[in-house]
Short mmCIF file of C-alpha atoms in Angstrom, two decimals:
data_model
loop_
_atom_site.label_atom_id
_atom_site.label_comp_id
_atom_site.label_asym_id
_atom_site.label_seq_id
_atom_site.Cartn_x
_atom_site.Cartn_y
_atom_site.Cartn_z
CA ASP A 18 0.04 -0.08 -0.10
CA ALA A 19 0.96 3.74 -0.91
CA LYS A 20 2.62 5.68 2.03
CA THR A 21 0.51 8.51 3.45
CA THR A 22 1.58 11.82 4.92
CA GLN A 23 -0.30 14.23 7.31
CA PRO A 24 0.43 16.79 9.53
CA PRO A 25 0.50 15.67 13.18
CA SER A 26 -2.15 18.48 14.27
CA MET A 27 -4.54 21.19 13.31
CA ASP A 28 -6.85 23.38 14.98
CA CYS A 29 -10.35 24.60 13.69
CA ALA A 30 -12.46 27.09 14.91
CA GLU A 31 -16.32 25.37 15.73
CA GLY A 32 -18.43 26.08 12.95
CA ARG A 33 -16.06 26.51 10.33
CA ALA A 34 -14.83 24.13 7.78
CA ALA A 35 -12.23 21.85 8.67
CA ASN A 36 -9.68 20.85 5.94
CA LEU A 37 -7.52 17.66 6.47
CA PRO A 38 -4.75 17.30 4.29
CA CYS A 39 -3.16 13.88 3.03
CA ASN A 40 -0.39 13.39 0.65
CA HIS A 41 -0.29 9.85 -1.28
CA SER A 42 2.33 10.64 -3.92
CA THR A 43 3.06 6.82 -4.62
CA ILE A 44 -0.66 5.94 -5.07
CA SER A 45 -1.21 3.19 -7.78
CA GLY A 46 -4.07 3.46 -9.90
CA ASN A 47 -6.16 0.78 -8.23
CA GLU A 48 -5.79 2.05 -4.65
CA TYR A 49 -8.51 3.76 -2.75
CA VAL A 50 -8.06 6.74 -0.29
CA TYR A 51 -9.75 5.97 2.69
CA TRP A 52 -10.46 8.33 5.62
CA TYR A 53 -10.98 7.13 9.72
CA ARG A 54 -11.18 8.90 12.84
CA GLN A 55 -10.71 7.60 16.28
CA ILE A 56 -12.37 9.85 18.87
CA HIS A 57 -10.34 9.43 22.41
CA SER A 58 -9.40 5.99 22.23
CA GLN A 59 -12.61 4.52 20.78
CA GLY A 60 -13.13 2.29 17.90
CA PRO A 61 -12.09 3.75 14.57
CA GLN A 62 -15.06 5.27 12.74
CA TYR A 63 -15.27 4.96 9.11
CA ILE A 64 -15.78 8.46 7.42
CA ILE A 65 -15.41 8.23 3.59
CA HIS A 66 -13.33 6.60 1.00
CA GLY A 67 -12.62 7.46 -2.94
CA LEU A 68 -10.78 6.08 -6.00
CA LYS A 69 -10.83 9.13 -8.17
CA ASN A 70 -13.72 11.29 -8.12
CA ASN A 71 -14.66 13.64 -5.44
CA GLU A 72 -17.01 12.00 -3.14
CA THR A 73 -19.43 13.51 -0.47
CA ASN A 74 -21.63 11.98 2.31
CA GLU A 75 -23.41 12.69 5.31
CA MET A 76 -20.26 13.08 7.54
CA ALA A 77 -17.84 14.73 5.32
CA SER A 78 -16.39 15.56 1.54
CA LEU A 79 -13.56 14.05 0.19
CA ILE A 80 -11.37 15.89 -2.50
CA ILE A 81 -8.84 14.26 -4.57
CA THR A 82 -6.71 16.00 -6.96
CA GLU A 83 -6.81 15.05 -10.53
CA ASP A 84 -3.10 13.35 -10.36
CA ARG A 85 -4.55 11.32 -7.29
CA LYS A 86 -1.19 12.27 -5.49
CA SER A 87 -2.81 14.22 -2.48
CA SER A 88 -6.34 14.30 -1.25
CA THR A 89 -8.40 16.58 1.52
CA LEU A 90 -10.97 15.79 3.74
CA ILE A 91 -13.40 18.03 4.42
CA LEU A 92 -15.81 18.68 7.43
CA PRO A 93 -17.86 21.69 6.46
CA HIS A 94 -19.22 22.54 10.09
CA ALA A 95 -16.76 21.62 12.57
CA THR A 96 -18.12 20.87 15.96
CA LEU A 97 -16.37 19.79 19.35
CA ARG A 98 -17.28 16.51 18.76
CA ASP A 99 -15.30 16.12 15.72
CA THR A 100 -12.15 16.26 17.95
CA ALA A 101 -10.15 13.49 17.05
CA VAL A 102 -7.42 11.71 15.36
CA TYR A 103 -7.83 11.70 11.75
CA TYR A 104 -6.43 8.83 9.79
CA CYS A 105 -5.85 8.82 5.67
CA ILE A 106 -5.09 5.30 4.51
CA VAL A 107 -4.35 4.27 1.27
CA THR A 108 -5.29 0.27 0.37
CA TRP A 109 -6.21 -1.43 -3.07
CA ALA A 110 -9.35 -3.22 -3.16
CA GLY A 111 -8.26 -6.51 -2.55
CA SER A 112 -6.52 -5.61 0.55
CA TYR A 113 -7.33 -6.18 4.03
CA GLN A 114 -4.65 -4.99 6.19
CA LEU A 115 -5.51 -1.30 6.98
CA THR A 116 -2.23 0.54 7.50
CA PHE A 117 -2.88 3.15 10.26
CA GLY A 118 0.10 5.66 10.77
CA LYS A 119 0.17 8.61 13.26
CA GLY A 120 -2.75 10.44 11.59
CA THR A 121 -3.83 14.31 12.29
CA LYS A 122 -4.97 15.14 15.52
CA LEU A 123 -7.56 17.56 14.56
CA SER A 124 -8.78 19.92 17.70
CA VAL A 125 -12.06 21.67 17.41
CA ILE A 126 -11.69 24.94 19.64
CA PRO A 127 -14.73 26.77 20.77
CA ASN B 30 -28.86 -1.73 12.69
CA ALA B 31 -26.30 -2.84 15.65
CA GLY B 32 -22.70 -2.28 14.79
CA VAL B 33 -19.97 -4.27 15.78
CA MET B 34 -20.16 -5.64 19.24
CA GLN B 35 -17.25 -6.55 21.49
CA ASN B 36 -16.79 -7.61 24.95
CA PRO B 37 -15.75 -7.14 27.72
CA ARG B 38 -15.20 -3.57 27.07
CA HIS B 39 -12.50 -3.56 29.67
CA LEU B 40 -10.57 -6.85 31.10
CA VAL B 41 -8.05 -7.17 33.77
CA ARG B 42 -5.53 -9.79 33.94
CA ARG B 43 -2.62 -11.14 36.28
CA ARG B 44 0.32 -12.49 34.36
CA GLY B 45 0.06 -16.12 33.70
CA GLN B 46 -3.98 -15.73 33.10
CA GLU B 47 -5.51 -16.28 30.17
CA ALA B 48 -7.94 -13.55 28.47
CA ARG B 49 -10.78 -14.23 25.85
CA LEU B 50 -11.89 -11.12 23.62
CA ARG B 51 -15.12 -11.62 21.74
CA CYS B 52 -16.34 -9.83 18.82
CA SER B 53 -19.71 -10.15 16.74
CA PRO B 54 -19.75 -8.76 13.48
CA MET B 55 -22.51 -6.48 11.82
CA LYS B 56 -25.36 -8.01 10.59
CA GLY B 57 -24.30 -9.58 6.97
CA HIS B 58 -20.85 -9.26 7.72
CA SER B 59 -19.20 -12.59 7.48
CA HIS B 60 -15.42 -11.25 7.57
CA VAL B 61 -13.78 -10.50 10.86
CA TYR B 62 -10.61 -8.50 11.40
CA TRP B 63 -8.41 -7.95 14.47
CA TYR B 64 -6.04 -5.34 15.78
CA ARG B 65 -4.20 -3.95 18.26
CA GLN B 66 -2.97 -0.61 19.65
CA LEU B 67 -0.67 -0.39 21.82
CA PRO B 68 -0.54 2.86 24.21
CA GLU B 69 0.42 5.95 22.22
CA GLU B 70 0.53 4.02 18.82
CA GLY B 71 -1.43 3.36 15.83
CA LEU B 72 -3.57 0.03 15.12
CA LYS B 73 -1.45 -2.88 13.97
CA PHE B 74 -3.41 -5.67 12.13
CA MET B 75 -3.45 -8.86 13.80
CA VAL B 76 -5.50 -11.60 11.86
CA TYR B 77 -8.41 -11.80 9.40
CA LEU B 78 -11.22 -14.64 9.42
CA GLN B 79 -13.92 -15.92 7.66
CA LYS B 80 -16.33 -18.17 9.38
CA GLU B 81 -14.41 -21.48 10.18
CA ASN B 82 -11.46 -20.12 8.56
CA ILE B 83 -8.40 -18.10 9.30
CA ILE B 84 -7.03 -16.60 5.96
CA ASP B 85 -4.26 -14.39 7.35
CA GLU B 86 -2.88 -14.35 10.56
CA SER B 87 0.73 -12.60 9.77
CA GLY B 88 0.35 -9.90 12.54
CA MET B 89 -0.63 -12.59 15.20
CA PRO B 90 2.75 -12.95 17.54
CA LYS B 91 3.78 -16.50 17.15
CA GLU B 92 3.18 -17.64 20.67
CA ARG B 93 0.43 -17.40 22.99
CA PHE B 94 -2.02 -15.87 20.84
CA SER B 95 -4.79 -17.54 18.64
CA ALA B 96 -8.14 -16.42 16.75
CA GLU B 97 -11.36 -18.32 15.43
CA PHE B 98 -14.53 -17.34 14.15
CA PRO B 99 -16.65 -20.34 14.68
CA LYS B 100 -19.76 -21.26 12.58
CA GLU B 101 -22.07 -20.10 15.43
CA GLY B 102 -21.16 -17.59 17.54
CA PRO B 103 -18.77 -14.73 17.87
CA SER B 104 -15.17 -14.39 16.75
CA ILE B 105 -12.87 -15.07 19.95
CA LEU B 106 -9.46 -13.66 20.30
CA ARG B 107 -7.61 -15.32 22.74
CA ILE B 108 -4.42 -14.81 24.74
CA GLN B 109 -2.81 -17.54 26.97
CA GLN B 110 -0.53 -16.71 29.82
CA VAL B 111 -0.75 -12.89 29.44
CA VAL B 112 2.43 -10.26 30.01
CA ARG B 113 2.33 -6.82 30.88
CA GLY B 114 3.37 -6.20 27.12
CA ASP B 115 -0.25 -7.47 26.05
CA SER B 116 -1.61 -4.50 27.65
CA ALA B 117 -3.47 -2.56 25.04
CA ALA B 118 -6.64 -1.98 23.41
CA TYR B 119 -7.74 -4.59 20.94
CA PHE B 120 -10.02 -3.61 18.30
CA CYS B 121 -12.35 -5.94 15.92
CA ALA B 122 -13.71 -4.81 12.72
CA SER B 123 -15.99 -6.47 10.17
CA SER B 124 -16.91 -6.52 6.42
CA PRO B 125 -19.19 -7.61 4.12
CA ARG B 126 -16.41 -8.48 1.52
CA SER B 127 -18.21 -8.33 -1.92
CA SER B 128 -15.96 -9.53 -4.17
CA GLY B 129 -15.11 -6.93 -7.12
CA GLN B 130 -15.42 -4.26 -4.71
CA THR B 131 -13.49 -2.16 -2.33
CA ASP B 132 -14.54 -3.30 1.23
CA THR B 133 -15.14 -1.21 4.08
CA GLN B 134 -14.27 -2.31 7.49
CA TYR B 135 -16.30 -1.31 10.32
CA PHE B 136 -14.80 -1.24 13.76
CA GLY B 137 -16.06 -2.00 17.21
CA PRO B 138 -15.66 -0.07 20.61
CA GLY B 139 -12.33 -2.23 21.27
CA THR B 140 -11.62 -4.14 24.40
CA ARG B 141 -9.06 -2.67 26.74
CA LEU B 142 -6.57 -5.29 28.14
CA THR B 143 -4.74 -4.39 31.49
CA VAL B 144 -2.20 -7.11 32.73
CA LEU B 145 -1.28 -6.46 36.34
#
């Protein structure tokens, strides 16, 4: 699986959009970009995933650059409950071993 | 729709005892994965199971650890003769594993094992 690089920490004001970047410059054509988050040692929570196109669901939007070498997770209106560690994971469709790096610790500030 | 269930949520064992961790996958999911998270570290894959089959146990320590997913009942992660280094959070995930499509894993709340 391709390696990912994320900033170790970010702050976001409550109610504003949180934009979390991820670099995956060695991604191959059949690899997906997944985002999970872990709130204070709870189980990781699936957020969203994508291959080439931008994706949106009730939790977030995923913007993948045209060359697929980076992506951004967008939480449109961050709340205090979004404070968590966010993991960007690149994995191919047949893989079952998710590789969790250190992620980005997002702090939403009142 | 109930999510992945794990029990117990907290487990305390003394060195040398056995620990049994249980995981019930989401309804309709037939694939189970176990991960371990040591303090201040990321999750590490341990084992992948289908009903009655271990598919990949490459992340399992070679000794004292075993896993099963019987035809009936939950998946069990068993740690024999626990040592202090086994203290960690153990997470189970499940997926439907539809062939030809990407397969999303959904995680349970975890079992926090403390070895005294």
